[in-house]
CSV table of C-alpha atoms in Angstrom, one decimal:
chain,number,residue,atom,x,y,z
Z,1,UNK,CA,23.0,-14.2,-13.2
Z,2,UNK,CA,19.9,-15.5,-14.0
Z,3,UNK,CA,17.3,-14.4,-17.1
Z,4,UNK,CA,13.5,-15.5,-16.8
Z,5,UNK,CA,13.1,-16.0,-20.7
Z,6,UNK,CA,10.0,-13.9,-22.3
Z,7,UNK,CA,8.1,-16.7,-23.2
Z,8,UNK,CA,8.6,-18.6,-19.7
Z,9,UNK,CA,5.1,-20.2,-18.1
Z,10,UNK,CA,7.1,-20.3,-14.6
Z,11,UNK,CA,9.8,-18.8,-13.0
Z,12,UNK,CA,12.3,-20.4,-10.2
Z,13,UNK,CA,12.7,-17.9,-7.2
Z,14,UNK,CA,16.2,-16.7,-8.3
Z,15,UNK,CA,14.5,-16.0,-11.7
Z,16,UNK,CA,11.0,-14.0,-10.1
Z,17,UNK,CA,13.7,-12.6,-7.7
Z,18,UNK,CA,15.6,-10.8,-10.3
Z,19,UNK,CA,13.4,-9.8,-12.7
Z,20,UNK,CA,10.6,-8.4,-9.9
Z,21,UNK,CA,13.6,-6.5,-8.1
Z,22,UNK,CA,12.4,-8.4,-4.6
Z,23,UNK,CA,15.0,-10.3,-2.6
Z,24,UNK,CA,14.0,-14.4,-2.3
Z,25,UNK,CA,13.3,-14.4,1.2
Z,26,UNK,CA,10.9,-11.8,0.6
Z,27,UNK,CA,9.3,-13.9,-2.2
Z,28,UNK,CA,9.2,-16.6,0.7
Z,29,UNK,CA,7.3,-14.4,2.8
Z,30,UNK,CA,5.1,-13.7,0.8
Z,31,UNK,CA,4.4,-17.0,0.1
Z,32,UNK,CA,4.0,-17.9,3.8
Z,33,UNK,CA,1.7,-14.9,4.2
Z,34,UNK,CA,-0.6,-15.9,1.6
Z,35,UNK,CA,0.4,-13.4,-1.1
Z,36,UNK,CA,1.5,-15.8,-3.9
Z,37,UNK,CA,1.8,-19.1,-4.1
Z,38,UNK,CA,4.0,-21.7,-5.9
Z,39,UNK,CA,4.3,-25.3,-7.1
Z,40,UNK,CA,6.7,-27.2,-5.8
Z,41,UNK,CA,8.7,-29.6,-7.9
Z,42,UNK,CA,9.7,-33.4,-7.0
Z,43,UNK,CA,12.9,-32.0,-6.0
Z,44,UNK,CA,10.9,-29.8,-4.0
Z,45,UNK,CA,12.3,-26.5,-6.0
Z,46,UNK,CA,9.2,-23.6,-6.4
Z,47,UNK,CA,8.0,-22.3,-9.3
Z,48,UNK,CA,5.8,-19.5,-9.8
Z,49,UNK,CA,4.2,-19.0,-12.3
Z,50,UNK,CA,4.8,-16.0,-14.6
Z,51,UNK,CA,1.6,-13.8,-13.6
Z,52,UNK,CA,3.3,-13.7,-10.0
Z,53,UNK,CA,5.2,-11.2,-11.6
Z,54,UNK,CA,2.3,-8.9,-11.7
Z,55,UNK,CA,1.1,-9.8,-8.3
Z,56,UNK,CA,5.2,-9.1,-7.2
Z,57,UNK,CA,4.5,-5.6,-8.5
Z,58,UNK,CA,1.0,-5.3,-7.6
Z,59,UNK,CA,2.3,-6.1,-3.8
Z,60,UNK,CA,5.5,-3.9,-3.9
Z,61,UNK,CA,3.8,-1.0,-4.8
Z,62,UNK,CA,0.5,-1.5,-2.5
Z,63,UNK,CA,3.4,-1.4,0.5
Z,64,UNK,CA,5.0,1.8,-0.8
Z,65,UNK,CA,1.5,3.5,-0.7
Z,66,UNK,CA,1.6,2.3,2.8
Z,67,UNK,CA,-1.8,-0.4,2.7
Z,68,UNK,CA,-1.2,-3.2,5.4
Z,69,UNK,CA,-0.2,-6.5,4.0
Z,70,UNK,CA,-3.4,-7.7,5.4
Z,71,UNK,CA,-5.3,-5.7,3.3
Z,72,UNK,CA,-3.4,-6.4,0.3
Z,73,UNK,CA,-3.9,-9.9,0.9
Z,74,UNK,CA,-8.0,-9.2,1.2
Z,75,UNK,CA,-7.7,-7.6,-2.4
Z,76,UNK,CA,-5.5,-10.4,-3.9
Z,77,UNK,CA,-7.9,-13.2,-2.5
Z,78,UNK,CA,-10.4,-11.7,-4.9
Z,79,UNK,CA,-7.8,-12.4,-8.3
Z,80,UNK,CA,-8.6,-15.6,-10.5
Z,81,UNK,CA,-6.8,-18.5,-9.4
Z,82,UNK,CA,-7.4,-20.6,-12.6
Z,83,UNK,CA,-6.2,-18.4,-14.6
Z,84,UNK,CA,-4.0,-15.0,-15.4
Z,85,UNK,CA,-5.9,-11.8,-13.8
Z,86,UNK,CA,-7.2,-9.7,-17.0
Z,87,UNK,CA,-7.3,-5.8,-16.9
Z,88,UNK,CA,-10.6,-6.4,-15.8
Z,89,UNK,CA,-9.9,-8.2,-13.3
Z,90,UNK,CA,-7.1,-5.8,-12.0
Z,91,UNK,CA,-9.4,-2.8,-12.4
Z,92,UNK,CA,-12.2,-4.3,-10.2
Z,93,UNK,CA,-9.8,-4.9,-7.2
Z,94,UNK,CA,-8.1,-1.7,-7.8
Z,95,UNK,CA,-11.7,-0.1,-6.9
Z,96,UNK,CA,-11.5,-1.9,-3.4
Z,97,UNK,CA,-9.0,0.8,-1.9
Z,98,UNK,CA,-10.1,3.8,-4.5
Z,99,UNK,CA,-11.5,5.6,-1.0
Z,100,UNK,CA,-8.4,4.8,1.1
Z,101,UNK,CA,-6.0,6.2,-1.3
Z,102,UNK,CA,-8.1,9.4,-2.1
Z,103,UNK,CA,-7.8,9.5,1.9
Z,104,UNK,CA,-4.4,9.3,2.1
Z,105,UNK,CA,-3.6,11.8,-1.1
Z,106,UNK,CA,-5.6,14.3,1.2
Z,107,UNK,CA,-3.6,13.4,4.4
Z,108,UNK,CA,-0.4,13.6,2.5
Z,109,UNK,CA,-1.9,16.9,1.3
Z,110,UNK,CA,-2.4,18.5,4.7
Z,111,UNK,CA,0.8,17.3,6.2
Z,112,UNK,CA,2.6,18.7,3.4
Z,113,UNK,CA,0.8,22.2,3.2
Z,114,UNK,CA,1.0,22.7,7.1
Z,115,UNK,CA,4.2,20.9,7.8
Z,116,UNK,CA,6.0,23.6,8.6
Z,117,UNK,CA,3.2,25.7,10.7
Z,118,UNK,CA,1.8,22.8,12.5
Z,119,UNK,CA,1.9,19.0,12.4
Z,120,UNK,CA,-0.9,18.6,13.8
Z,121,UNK,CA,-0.6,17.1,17.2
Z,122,UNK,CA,-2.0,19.4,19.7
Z,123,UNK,CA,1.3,19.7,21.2
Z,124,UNK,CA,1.4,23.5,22.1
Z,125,UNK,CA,4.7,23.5,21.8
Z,126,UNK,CA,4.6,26.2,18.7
Z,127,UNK,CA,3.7,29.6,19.5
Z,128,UNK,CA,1.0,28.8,16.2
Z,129,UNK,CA,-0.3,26.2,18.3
Z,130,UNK,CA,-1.7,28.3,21.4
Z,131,UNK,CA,-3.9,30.1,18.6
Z,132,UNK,CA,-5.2,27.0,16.9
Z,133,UNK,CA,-5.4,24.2,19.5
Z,134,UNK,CA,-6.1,26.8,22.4
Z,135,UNK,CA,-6.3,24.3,25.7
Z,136,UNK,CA,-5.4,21.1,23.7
Z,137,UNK,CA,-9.2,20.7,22.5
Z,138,UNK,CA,-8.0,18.6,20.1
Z,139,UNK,CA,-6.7,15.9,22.5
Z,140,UNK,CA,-10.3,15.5,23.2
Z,141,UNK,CA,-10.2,13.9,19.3
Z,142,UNK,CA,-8.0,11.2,20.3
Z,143,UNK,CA,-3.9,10.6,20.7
Z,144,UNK,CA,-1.9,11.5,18.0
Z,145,UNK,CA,-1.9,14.4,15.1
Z,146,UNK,CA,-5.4,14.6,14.5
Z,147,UNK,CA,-5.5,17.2,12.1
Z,148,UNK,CA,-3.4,15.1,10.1
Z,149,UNK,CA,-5.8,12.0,10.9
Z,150,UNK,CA,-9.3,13.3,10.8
Z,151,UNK,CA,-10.8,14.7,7.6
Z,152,UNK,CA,-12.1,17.6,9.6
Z,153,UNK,CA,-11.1,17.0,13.1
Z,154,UNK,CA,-13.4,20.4,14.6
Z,155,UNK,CA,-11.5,23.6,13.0
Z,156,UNK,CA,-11.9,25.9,10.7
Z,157,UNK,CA,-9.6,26.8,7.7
Z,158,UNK,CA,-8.4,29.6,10.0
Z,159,UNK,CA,-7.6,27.6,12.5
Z,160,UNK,CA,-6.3,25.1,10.8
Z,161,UNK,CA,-3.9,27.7,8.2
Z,162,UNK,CA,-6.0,26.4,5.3
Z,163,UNK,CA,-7.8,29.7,4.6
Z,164,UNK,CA,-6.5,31.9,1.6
């Protein structure tokens, strides 16, 4: 078992690996996708240096709010390179998805107030769904669950259950 020591400038993978809770070939990927980066020693070993650790996180939890790596990428590109990101720093790109996530908190919202009455997909295979997608209008929208996808995808709180 490794220990990355509290006062350590740079970690070894096996060291980041452990103490971020991310496996070493997913530290390698993100390397090779532009995530974080590393130094290489003459022996050719990586080191990272400690603010990865933040990044690690930063990365790991962007994924379980479901934003692209792509995008995660975009946001990171806009960190300090010369130096360790501030809470400045972390608060500006933290502004860059602000919309997206208030997006998705009202998406996860709907699916989980009408799960069980509709999921949204025009499918007309619920008795529920005959009354509020009468003739699959809603497949003129688009494919997929678009009550689920669109902020108001051409219904009414009736029609879509949200009415109290």
């Amino acid at each position: 078992m490794t220990s990355l020591a509290w006062d350590a400038k740079e970690a070894t993978v096996g060291e980041l690996a452990e103490r971020s809770g991310v496996a070493p070939s997913a530290l390698r990927f993100y390397e090779r996708e532009g995530l974080i980066t590393s130094r290489r020693t003459t022996g050719n070993q990586r080191r990272y240096s400690r603010d990865t650790l933040r990044r690690v996180a930063f990365i790991r939890t962007s994924q379980k709010l479901g934003i692209p790596l792509a995008t995660i990428r975009e946001v990171l590109a806009l960190l300090p390179e010369d130096r360790t990101p501030t809470r400045e720093d972390w608060a500006r790109i933290s502004e860059c998805w602000r919309d997206d996530l208030d997006q998705r908190i009202r998406t996860l919202q709907r699916l989980r107030d009408n799960l069980t009455d509709c999921i949204g997909c025009g499918c007309l295979s619920i008795d529920r769904c005959r009354l509020s997608n009468p003739y699959d209008e809603l497949g003129a929208h688009g494919p997929g669950p678009r009550r689920l996808l669109e902020e108001d995808p051409a219904c009414t709180p009736a029609q879509c259950g949200t009415e109290g």
